[in-house]
Coordinates of C-alpha atoms in Angstrom, one line a residue:
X1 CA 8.4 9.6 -8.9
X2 CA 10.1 6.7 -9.2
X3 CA 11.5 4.5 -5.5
X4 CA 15.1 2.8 -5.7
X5 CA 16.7 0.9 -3.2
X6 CA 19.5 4.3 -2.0
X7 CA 22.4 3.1 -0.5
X8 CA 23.3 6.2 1.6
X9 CA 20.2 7.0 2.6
X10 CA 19.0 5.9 6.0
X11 CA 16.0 3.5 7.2
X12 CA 14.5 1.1 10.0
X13 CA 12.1 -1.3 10.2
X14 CA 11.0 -1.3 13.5
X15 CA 9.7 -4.0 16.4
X16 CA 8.6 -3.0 19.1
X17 CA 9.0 -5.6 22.2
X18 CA 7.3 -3.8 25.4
X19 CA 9.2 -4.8 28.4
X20 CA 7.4 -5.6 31.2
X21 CA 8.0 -4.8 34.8
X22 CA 6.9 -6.9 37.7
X23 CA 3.6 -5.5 40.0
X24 CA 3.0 -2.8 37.4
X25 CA 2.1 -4.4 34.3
X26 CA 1.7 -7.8 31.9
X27 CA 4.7 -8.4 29.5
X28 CA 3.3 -7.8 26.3
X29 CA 4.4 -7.7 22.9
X30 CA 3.7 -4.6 19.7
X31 CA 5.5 -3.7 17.2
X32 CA 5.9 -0.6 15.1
X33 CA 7.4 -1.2 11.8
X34 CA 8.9 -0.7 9.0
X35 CA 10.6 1.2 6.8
X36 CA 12.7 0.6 4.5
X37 CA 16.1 2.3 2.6
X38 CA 13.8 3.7 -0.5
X39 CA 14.5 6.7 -2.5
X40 CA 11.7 9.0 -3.9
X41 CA 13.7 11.3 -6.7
X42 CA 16.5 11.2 -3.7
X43 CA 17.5 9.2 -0.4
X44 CA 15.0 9.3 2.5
X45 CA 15.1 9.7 6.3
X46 CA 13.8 8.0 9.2
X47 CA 13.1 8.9 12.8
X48 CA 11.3 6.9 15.4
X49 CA 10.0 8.3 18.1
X50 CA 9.7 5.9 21.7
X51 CA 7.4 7.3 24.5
X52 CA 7.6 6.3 27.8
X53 CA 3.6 5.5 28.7
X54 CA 4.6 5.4 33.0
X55 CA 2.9 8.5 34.3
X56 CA 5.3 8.3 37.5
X57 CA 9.3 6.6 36.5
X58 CA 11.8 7.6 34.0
X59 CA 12.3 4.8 31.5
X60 CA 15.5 3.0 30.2
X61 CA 15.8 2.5 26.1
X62 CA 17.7 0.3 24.1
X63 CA 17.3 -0.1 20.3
X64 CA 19.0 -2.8 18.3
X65 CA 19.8 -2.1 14.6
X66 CA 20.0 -5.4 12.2
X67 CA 21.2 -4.3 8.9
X68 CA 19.0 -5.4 6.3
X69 CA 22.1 -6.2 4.2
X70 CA 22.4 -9.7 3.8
X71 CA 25.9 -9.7 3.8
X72 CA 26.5 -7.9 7.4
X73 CA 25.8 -9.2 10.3
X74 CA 25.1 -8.9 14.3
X75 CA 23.6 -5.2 15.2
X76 CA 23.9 -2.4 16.6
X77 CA 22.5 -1.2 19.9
X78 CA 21.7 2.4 20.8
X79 CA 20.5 3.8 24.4
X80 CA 19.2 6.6 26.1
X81 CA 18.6 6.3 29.5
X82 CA 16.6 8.7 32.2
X83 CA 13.4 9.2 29.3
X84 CA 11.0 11.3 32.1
X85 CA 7.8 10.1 32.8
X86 CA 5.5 10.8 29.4
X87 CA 8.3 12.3 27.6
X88 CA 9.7 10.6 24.3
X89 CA 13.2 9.9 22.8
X90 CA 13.6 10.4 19.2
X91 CA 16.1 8.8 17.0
X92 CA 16.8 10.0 13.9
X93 CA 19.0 7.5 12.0
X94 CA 21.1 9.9 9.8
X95 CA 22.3 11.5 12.7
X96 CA 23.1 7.9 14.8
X97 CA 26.6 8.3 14.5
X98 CA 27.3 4.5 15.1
X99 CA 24.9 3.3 12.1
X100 CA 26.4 2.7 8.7
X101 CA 24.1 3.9 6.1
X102 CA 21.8 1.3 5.0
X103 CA 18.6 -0.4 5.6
X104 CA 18.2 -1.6 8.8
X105 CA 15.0 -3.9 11.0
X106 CA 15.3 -2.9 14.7
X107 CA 14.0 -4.2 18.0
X108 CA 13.3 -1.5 21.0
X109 CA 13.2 -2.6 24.6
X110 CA 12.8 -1.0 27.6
X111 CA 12.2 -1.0 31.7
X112 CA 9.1 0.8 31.1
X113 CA 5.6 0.7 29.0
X114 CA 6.4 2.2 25.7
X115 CA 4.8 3.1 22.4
X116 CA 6.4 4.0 19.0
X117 CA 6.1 5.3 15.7
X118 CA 8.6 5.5 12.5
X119 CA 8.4 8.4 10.1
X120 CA 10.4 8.0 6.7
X121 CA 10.9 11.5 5.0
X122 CA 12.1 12.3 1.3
X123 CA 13.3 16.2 1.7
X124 CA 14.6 16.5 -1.4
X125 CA 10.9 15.9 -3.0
X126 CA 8.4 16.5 0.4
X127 CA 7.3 12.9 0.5
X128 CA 6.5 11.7 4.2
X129 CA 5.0 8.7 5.6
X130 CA 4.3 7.1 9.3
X131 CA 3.8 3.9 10.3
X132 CA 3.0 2.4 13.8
X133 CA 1.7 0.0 16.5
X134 CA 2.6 -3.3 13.5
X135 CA 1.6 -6.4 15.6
X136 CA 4.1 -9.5 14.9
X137 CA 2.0 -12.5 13.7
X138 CA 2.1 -16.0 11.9
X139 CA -0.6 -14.9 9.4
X140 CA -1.1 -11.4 8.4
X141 CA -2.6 -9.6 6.1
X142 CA -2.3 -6.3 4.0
X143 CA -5.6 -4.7 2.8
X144 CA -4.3 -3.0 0.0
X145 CA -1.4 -4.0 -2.4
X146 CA -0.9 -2.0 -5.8
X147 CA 0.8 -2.8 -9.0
X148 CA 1.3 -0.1 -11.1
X149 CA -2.2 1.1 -10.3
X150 CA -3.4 4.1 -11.9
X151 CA 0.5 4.7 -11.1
X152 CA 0.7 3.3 -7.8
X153 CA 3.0 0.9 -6.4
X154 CA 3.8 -0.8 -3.0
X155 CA 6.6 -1.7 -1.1
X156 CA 6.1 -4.4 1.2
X157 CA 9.0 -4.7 4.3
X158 CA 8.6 -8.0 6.1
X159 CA 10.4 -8.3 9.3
X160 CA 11.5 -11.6 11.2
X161 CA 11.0 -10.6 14.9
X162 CA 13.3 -14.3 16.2
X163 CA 16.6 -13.0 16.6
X164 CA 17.4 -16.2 17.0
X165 CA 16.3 -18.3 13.8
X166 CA 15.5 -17.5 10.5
X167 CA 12.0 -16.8 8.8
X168 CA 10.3 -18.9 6.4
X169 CA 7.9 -16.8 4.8
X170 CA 5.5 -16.7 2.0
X171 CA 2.9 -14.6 0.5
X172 CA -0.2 -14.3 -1.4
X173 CA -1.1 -12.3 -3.7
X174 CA -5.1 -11.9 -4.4
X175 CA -6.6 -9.5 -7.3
X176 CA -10.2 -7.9 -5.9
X177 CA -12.7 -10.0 -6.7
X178 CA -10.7 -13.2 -6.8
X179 CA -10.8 -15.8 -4.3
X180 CA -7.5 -18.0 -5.3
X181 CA -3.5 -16.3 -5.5
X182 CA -2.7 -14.8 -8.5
X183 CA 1.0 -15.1 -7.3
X184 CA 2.5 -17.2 -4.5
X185 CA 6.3 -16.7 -3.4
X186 CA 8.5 -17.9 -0.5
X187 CA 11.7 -15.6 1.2
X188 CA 14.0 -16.5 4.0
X189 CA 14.4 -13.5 6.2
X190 CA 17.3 -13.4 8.7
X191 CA 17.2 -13.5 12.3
X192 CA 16.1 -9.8 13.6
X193 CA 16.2 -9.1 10.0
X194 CA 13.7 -8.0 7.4
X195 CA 13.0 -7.6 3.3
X196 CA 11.2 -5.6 1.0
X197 CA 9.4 -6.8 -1.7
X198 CA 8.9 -3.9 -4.5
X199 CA 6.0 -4.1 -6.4
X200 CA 7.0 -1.5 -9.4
X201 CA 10.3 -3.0 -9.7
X202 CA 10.1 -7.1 -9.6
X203 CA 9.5 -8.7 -12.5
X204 CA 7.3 -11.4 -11.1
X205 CA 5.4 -8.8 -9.6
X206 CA 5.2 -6.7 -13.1
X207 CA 3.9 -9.9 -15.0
X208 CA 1.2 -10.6 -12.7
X209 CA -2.1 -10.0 -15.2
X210 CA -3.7 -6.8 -14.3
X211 CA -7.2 -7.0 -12.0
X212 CA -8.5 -3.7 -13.3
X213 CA -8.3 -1.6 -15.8
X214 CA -6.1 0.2 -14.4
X215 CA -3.6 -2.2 -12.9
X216 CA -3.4 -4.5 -10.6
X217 CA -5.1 -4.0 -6.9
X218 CA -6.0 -6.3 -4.2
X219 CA -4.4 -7.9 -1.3
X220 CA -1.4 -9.9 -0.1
X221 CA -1.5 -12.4 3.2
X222 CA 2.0 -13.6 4.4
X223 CA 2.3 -17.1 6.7
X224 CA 5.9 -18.1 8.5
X225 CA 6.7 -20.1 10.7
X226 CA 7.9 -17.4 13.3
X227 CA 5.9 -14.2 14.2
X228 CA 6.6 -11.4 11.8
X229 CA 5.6 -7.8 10.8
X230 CA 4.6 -5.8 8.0
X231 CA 4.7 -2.3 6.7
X232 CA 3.8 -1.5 3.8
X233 CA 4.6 2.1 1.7
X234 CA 2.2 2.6 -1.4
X235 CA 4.1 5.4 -4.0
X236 CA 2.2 7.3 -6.1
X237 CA 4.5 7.5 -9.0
X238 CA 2.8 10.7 -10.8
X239 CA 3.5 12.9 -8.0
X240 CA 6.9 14.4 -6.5
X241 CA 5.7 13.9 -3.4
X242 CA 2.9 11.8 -2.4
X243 CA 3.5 8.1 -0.5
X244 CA 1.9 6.7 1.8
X245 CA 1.6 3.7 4.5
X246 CA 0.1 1.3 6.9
X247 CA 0.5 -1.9 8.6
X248 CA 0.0 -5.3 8.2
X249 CA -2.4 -7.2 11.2
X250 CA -2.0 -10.4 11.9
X251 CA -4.9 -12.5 10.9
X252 CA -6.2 -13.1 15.0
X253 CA -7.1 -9.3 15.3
X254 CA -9.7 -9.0 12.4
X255 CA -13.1 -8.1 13.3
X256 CA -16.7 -7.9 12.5
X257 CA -16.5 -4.0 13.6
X258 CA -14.2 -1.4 12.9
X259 CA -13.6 1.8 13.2
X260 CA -12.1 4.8 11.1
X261 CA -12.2 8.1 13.0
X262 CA -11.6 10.2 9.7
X263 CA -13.5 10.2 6.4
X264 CA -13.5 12.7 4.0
X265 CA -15.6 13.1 0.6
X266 CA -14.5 16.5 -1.4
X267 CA -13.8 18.1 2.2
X268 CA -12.7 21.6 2.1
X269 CA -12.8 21.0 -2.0
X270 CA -9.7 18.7 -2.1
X271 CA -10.1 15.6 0.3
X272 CA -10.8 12.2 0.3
X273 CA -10.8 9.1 1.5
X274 CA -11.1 5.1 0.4
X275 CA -11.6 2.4 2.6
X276 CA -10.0 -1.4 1.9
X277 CA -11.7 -3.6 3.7
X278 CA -10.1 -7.1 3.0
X279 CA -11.4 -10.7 3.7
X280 CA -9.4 -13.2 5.1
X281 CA -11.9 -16.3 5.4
X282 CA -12.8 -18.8 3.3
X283 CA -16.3 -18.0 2.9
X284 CA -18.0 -14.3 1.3
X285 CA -18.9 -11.8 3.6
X286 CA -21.1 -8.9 3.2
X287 CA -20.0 -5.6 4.4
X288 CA -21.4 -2.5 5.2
X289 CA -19.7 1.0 6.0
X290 CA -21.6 3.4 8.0
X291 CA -20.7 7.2 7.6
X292 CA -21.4 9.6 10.5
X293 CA -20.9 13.2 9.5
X294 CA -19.1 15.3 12.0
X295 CA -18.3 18.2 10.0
X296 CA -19.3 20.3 7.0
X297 CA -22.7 19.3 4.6
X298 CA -23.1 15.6 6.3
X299 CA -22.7 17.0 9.9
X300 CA -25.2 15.5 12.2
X301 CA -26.0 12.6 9.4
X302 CA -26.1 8.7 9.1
X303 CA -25.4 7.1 6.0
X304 CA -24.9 3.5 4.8
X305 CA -22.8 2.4 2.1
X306 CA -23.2 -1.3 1.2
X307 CA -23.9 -4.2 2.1
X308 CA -21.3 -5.3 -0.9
X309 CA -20.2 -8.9 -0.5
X310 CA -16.9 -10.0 -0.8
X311 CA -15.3 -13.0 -2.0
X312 CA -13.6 -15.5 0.2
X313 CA -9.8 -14.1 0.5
X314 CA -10.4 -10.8 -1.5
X315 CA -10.8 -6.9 -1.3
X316 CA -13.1 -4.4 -1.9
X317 CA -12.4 -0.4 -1.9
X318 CA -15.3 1.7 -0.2
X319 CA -14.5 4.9 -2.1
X320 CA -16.0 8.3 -0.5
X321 CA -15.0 10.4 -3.5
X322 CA -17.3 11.6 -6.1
X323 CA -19.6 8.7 -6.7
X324 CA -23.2 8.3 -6.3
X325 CA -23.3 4.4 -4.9
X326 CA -22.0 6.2 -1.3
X327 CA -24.5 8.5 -0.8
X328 CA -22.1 11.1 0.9
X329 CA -22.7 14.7 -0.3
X330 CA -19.3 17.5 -1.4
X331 CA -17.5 19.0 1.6
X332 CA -18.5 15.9 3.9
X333 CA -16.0 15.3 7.3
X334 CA -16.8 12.6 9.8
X335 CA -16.4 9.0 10.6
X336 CA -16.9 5.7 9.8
X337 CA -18.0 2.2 11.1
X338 CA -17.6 -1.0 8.7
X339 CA -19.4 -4.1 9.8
X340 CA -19.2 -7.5 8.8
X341 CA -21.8 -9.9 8.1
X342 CA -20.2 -13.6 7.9
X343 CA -17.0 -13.2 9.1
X344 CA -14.3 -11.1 10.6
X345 CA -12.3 -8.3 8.1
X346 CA -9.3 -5.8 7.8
X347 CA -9.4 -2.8 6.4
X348 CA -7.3 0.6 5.7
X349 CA -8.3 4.1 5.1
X350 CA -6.2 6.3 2.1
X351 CA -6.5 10.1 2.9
X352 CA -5.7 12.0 -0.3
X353 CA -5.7 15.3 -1.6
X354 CA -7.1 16.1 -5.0
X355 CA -6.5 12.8 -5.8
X356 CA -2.5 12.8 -5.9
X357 CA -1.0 15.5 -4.3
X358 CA -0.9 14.3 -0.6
X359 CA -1.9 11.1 0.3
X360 CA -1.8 9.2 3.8
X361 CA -3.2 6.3 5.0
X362 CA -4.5 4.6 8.7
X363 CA -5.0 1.3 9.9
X364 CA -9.1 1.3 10.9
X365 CA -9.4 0.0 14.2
X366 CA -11.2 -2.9 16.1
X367 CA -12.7 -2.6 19.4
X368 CA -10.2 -4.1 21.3
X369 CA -7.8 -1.3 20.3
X370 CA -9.5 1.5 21.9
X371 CA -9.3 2.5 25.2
X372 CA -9.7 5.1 27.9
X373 CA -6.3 6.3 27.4
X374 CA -4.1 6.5 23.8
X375 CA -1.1 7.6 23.4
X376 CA 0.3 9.8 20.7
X377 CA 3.9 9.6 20.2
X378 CA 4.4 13.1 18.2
X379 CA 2.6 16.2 18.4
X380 CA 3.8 19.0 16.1
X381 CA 3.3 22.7 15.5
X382 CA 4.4 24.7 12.7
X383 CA 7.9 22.8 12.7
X384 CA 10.8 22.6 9.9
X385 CA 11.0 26.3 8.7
X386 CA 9.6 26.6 5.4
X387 CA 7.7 23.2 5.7
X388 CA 5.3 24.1 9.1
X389 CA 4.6 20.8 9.5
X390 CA 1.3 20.5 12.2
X391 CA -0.4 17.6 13.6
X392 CA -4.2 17.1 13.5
X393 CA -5.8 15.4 16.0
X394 CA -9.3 13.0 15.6
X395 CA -10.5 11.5 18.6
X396 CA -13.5 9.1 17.9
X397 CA -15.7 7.4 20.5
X398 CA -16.7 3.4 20.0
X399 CA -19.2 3.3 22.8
X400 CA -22.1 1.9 21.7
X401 CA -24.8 3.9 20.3
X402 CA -27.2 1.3 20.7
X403 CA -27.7 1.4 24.3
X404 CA -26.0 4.8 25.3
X405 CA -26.7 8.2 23.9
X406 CA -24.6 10.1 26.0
X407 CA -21.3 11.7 25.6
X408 CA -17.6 11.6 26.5
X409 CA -15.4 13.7 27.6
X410 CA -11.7 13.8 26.2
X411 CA -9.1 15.8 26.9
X412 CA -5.4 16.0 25.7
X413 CA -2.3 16.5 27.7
X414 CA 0.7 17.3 25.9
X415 CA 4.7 17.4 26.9
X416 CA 7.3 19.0 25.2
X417 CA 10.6 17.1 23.7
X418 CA 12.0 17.0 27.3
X419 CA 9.0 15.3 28.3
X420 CA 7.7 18.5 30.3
X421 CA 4.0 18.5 30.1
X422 CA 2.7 21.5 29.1
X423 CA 0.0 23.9 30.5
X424 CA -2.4 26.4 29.9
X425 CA -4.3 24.8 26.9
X426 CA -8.1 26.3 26.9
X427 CA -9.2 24.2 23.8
X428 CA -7.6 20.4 24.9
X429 CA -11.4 18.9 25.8
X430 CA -14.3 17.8 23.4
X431 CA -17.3 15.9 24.6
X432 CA -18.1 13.2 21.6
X433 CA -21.1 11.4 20.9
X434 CA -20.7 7.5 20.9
X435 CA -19.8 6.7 17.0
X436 CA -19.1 10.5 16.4
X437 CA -15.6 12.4 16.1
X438 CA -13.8 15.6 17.1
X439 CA -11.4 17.1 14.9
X440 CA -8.8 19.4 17.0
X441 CA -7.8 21.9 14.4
X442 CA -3.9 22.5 14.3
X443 CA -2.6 26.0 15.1
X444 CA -5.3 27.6 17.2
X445 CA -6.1 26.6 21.3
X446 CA -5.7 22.7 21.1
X447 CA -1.7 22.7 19.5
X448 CA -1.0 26.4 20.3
X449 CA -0.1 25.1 23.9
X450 CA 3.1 23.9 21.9
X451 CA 5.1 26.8 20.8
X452 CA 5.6 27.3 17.2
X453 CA 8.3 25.6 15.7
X454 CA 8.5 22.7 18.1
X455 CA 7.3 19.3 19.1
X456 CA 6.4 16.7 21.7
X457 CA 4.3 14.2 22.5
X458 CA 0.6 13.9 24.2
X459 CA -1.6 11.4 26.0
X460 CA -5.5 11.6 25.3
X461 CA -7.8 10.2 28.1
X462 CA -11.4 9.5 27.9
X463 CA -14.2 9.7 31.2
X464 CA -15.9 7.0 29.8
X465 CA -16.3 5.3 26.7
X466 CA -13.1 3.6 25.0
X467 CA -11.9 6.0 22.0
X468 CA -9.6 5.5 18.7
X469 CA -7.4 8.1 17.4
X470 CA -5.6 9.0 14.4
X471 CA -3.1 11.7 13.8
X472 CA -2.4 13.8 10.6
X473 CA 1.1 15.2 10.8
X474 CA 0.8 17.8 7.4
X475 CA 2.1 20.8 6.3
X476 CA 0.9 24.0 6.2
X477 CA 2.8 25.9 3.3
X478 CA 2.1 22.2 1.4
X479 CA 5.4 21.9 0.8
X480 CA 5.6 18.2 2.6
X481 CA 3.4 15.4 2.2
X482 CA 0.7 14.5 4.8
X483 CA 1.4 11.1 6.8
X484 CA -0.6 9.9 9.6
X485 CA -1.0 7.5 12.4
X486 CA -2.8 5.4 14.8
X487 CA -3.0 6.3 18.1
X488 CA -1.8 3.4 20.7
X489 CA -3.7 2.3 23.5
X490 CA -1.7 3.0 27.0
X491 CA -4.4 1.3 29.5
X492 CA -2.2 0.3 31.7

């Protein structure tokens, strides 16, 4: 599987400005980037979904397109007006009859609290990936960055959020276990506009000297001198189909605990997971990943993986796969916590089945993410005919296990694609131990209140202790690639 840069396929990279309204909320700014015009043996897709977070007023949309062609300029602006109270507007770029094809950054506004995701699809070979809830910054980091690993590659899209200046950027590339750059290169990036940086296809990417055996793997930060994002896809050249990606986080919102709702070691025979965790400091840290099993042969356990200490500036993977050093027995689901001993980290968390078949991957979350109420853009059930693509849903509770032992309640309210919540849902609460997870399984009570074959969106709300979600949009004949997201806080 091999990515070019398609011409007549469509793409966004996407910042998200939250406009604020006066006696209701702060002005705040997210962002949910970024995709870029790739092709995976063909052209790929995006659509973004925006959903309105007011519970009571309609929102007002705008989304401005800049073309990521350097040679065009200005953008292009699409509306949608009257978006009902929890309902979501989706715009799927090949169908936006006023966008050329190309690779475009946008900027979404509106009169209302919003929250966004991006999904990039390659139909022609079933790749998928979602990306979501990118926070601009001056210094960010990516976890993970691939070169020709074990045939993996990344794809870095950088997006200058001033529509009113250009970017400065430059970025660092660090090797695991190294503490200095192995490569350091400077971009200008257009007002509004963005770049991609490809990994499997730049030659002073290629010549970078390999830090493993099996190819280069390690980290990247990126500095400017205006806030940017950063998405990042990672292809997994071997297979048709599986790609996947994350975000970068800007250096401010590391943290000495975070949080990964899903981990996997040979569950249900085929999945796993990996964790990243990155340091951005100038001094080691040791880490530490806690496992709480929530599901199959771990269930009810505690298991800790670590400490391992990591140099100043570099990366360590926390594989749960079949190896001994993680203590994690076959057919394990749960969750994770990774603390930090030293200083703050990143990390992300790669979902894969049988290795390459599938693969997604989720930001892992810090405290100050959670929140009694999270919103999830899209909610699927059995959609696409022939693909029956069905979101998964795992809700994890950060309350402190330390000082409380008792449980929270969650429970799920979807809407449809008009934005009409739906009712008569028996199986849309869980009560969750602090630390533990739930896993709504697609299909049955929880996503049955969708009908099959359509989608919406959904709001999760806790009674008491702050949550973290992420969302696995797969496919049920395996014909498409699993992609998945973060949930976004909507605390309003």
């Amino acid at each position: 599987m091999k990515k070019l840069l398609v011409v007549m396929s469509m793409a966004a990279a996407v910042s998200l400005l939250l406009a604020g309204v006066a006696g209701m909320f702060d002005t705040q700014t997210s962002t949910v980037h970024a995709s870029r015009l790739a092709g995976i043996s063909g052209a790929g897709a995006t659509g973004i979904q925006v959903q309105n977070l007011d519970a009571a007023s309609a929102a007002n949309i705008s989304a401005d397109f800049y073309p990521q062609d350097t040679t065009k300029t200005g953008s292009t602006t699409l509306t949608a007006a009257g978006i009902p109270a929890g309902g979501a507007w989706n715009i799927y770029l090949p169908s936006a009859p006023t966008l050329d094809n190309g690779a475009y950054a946008a900027i979404i506004s509106a009169d209302r609290q919003i929250a966004a995701i991006a999904r990039t699809d390659w139909l022609s070979t079933g790749g998928a990936a979602i990306y979501s809830n990118v926070m601009p910054g001056m210094n960010v980091s990516l976890p993970l960055i691939t070169i020709d690993y074990n045939g993996q590659s990344s794809l870095i899209s950088i997006q200058n959020t001033d529509t009113g200046r250009s970017a400065n950027v430059t970025v660092d590339l660090i090797g695991v276990g190294s503490a200095s750059p192995d490569l350091t290169e400077s971009y200008t990036v257009g007002p509004g506009k963005s770049i991609t940086i490809d990994t499997g296809t730049d030659t002073k990417y290629l010549a970078v000297p390999k830090s493993t055996p099996l190819g280069f793997l390690g980290s990247m930060n990126i500095t400017a001198d205006v806030p940017v994002g950063v998405q990042s896809f990672i292809d997994i050249t071997t297979s048709d189909k599986a790609v996947y990606a994350f975000e970068g986080v800007p250096a401010e919102d590391a943290a000495d605990v975070l949080y990964a709702p899903l981990i996997r070691r040979r569950h249900l025979g085929v999945y796993d997971t990996g964790i990243s965790v990155v340091n951005p400091n100038t001094s080691a840290v040791d880490v530490t990943v806690t496992y709480i099993g929530t599901g199959g042969a771990c269930s009810g356990s505690t298991t800790d993986h670590g400490p391992v200490s990591i140099a100043p500036n570099s990366s360590h993977v926390f594989y749960q796969g079949p190896v001994p050093e993680n203590g994690l027995p076959n057919n394990c689901l749960g969750s994770a916590v990774i603390k930090a001993t030293g200083g703050n980290v990143l990390a992300i968390v790669n979902d894969s089945k049988n290795y390459t078949e599938e693969s997604a991957a989720y930001n892992a979350m810090p405290a100050s993410v959670g929140g009694l109420k999270v919103a999830l853009p899209l909610a699927r059930n059995r959609f696409l005919a022939g693909f029956e693509v069905t979101t998964g849903i795992q809700v994890m509770n950060i309350g402190s296990s330390d000082t409380d032992r008792t449980p929270t309640n969650v429970t799920i309210t979807f809407s449809d694609s008009s934005g009409a919540v739906m009712s008569g849902c028996t199986g849309c609460t869980a009560s969750i131990m602090p630390l533990a997870s739930a896993n709504f399984l697609p299909g049955g009570s929880v996503l049955g209140v969708l009908p099959a074959g359509t989608y919406g969106s959904a709001v999760v709300e806790s009674d008491s202790d702050p949550i973290v979600i992420i969302v696995n949009d797969f496919s049920y004949t395996g014909a498409m690639d699993a992609a998945t997201y973060n949930g976004i806080k909507a605390d309003l």
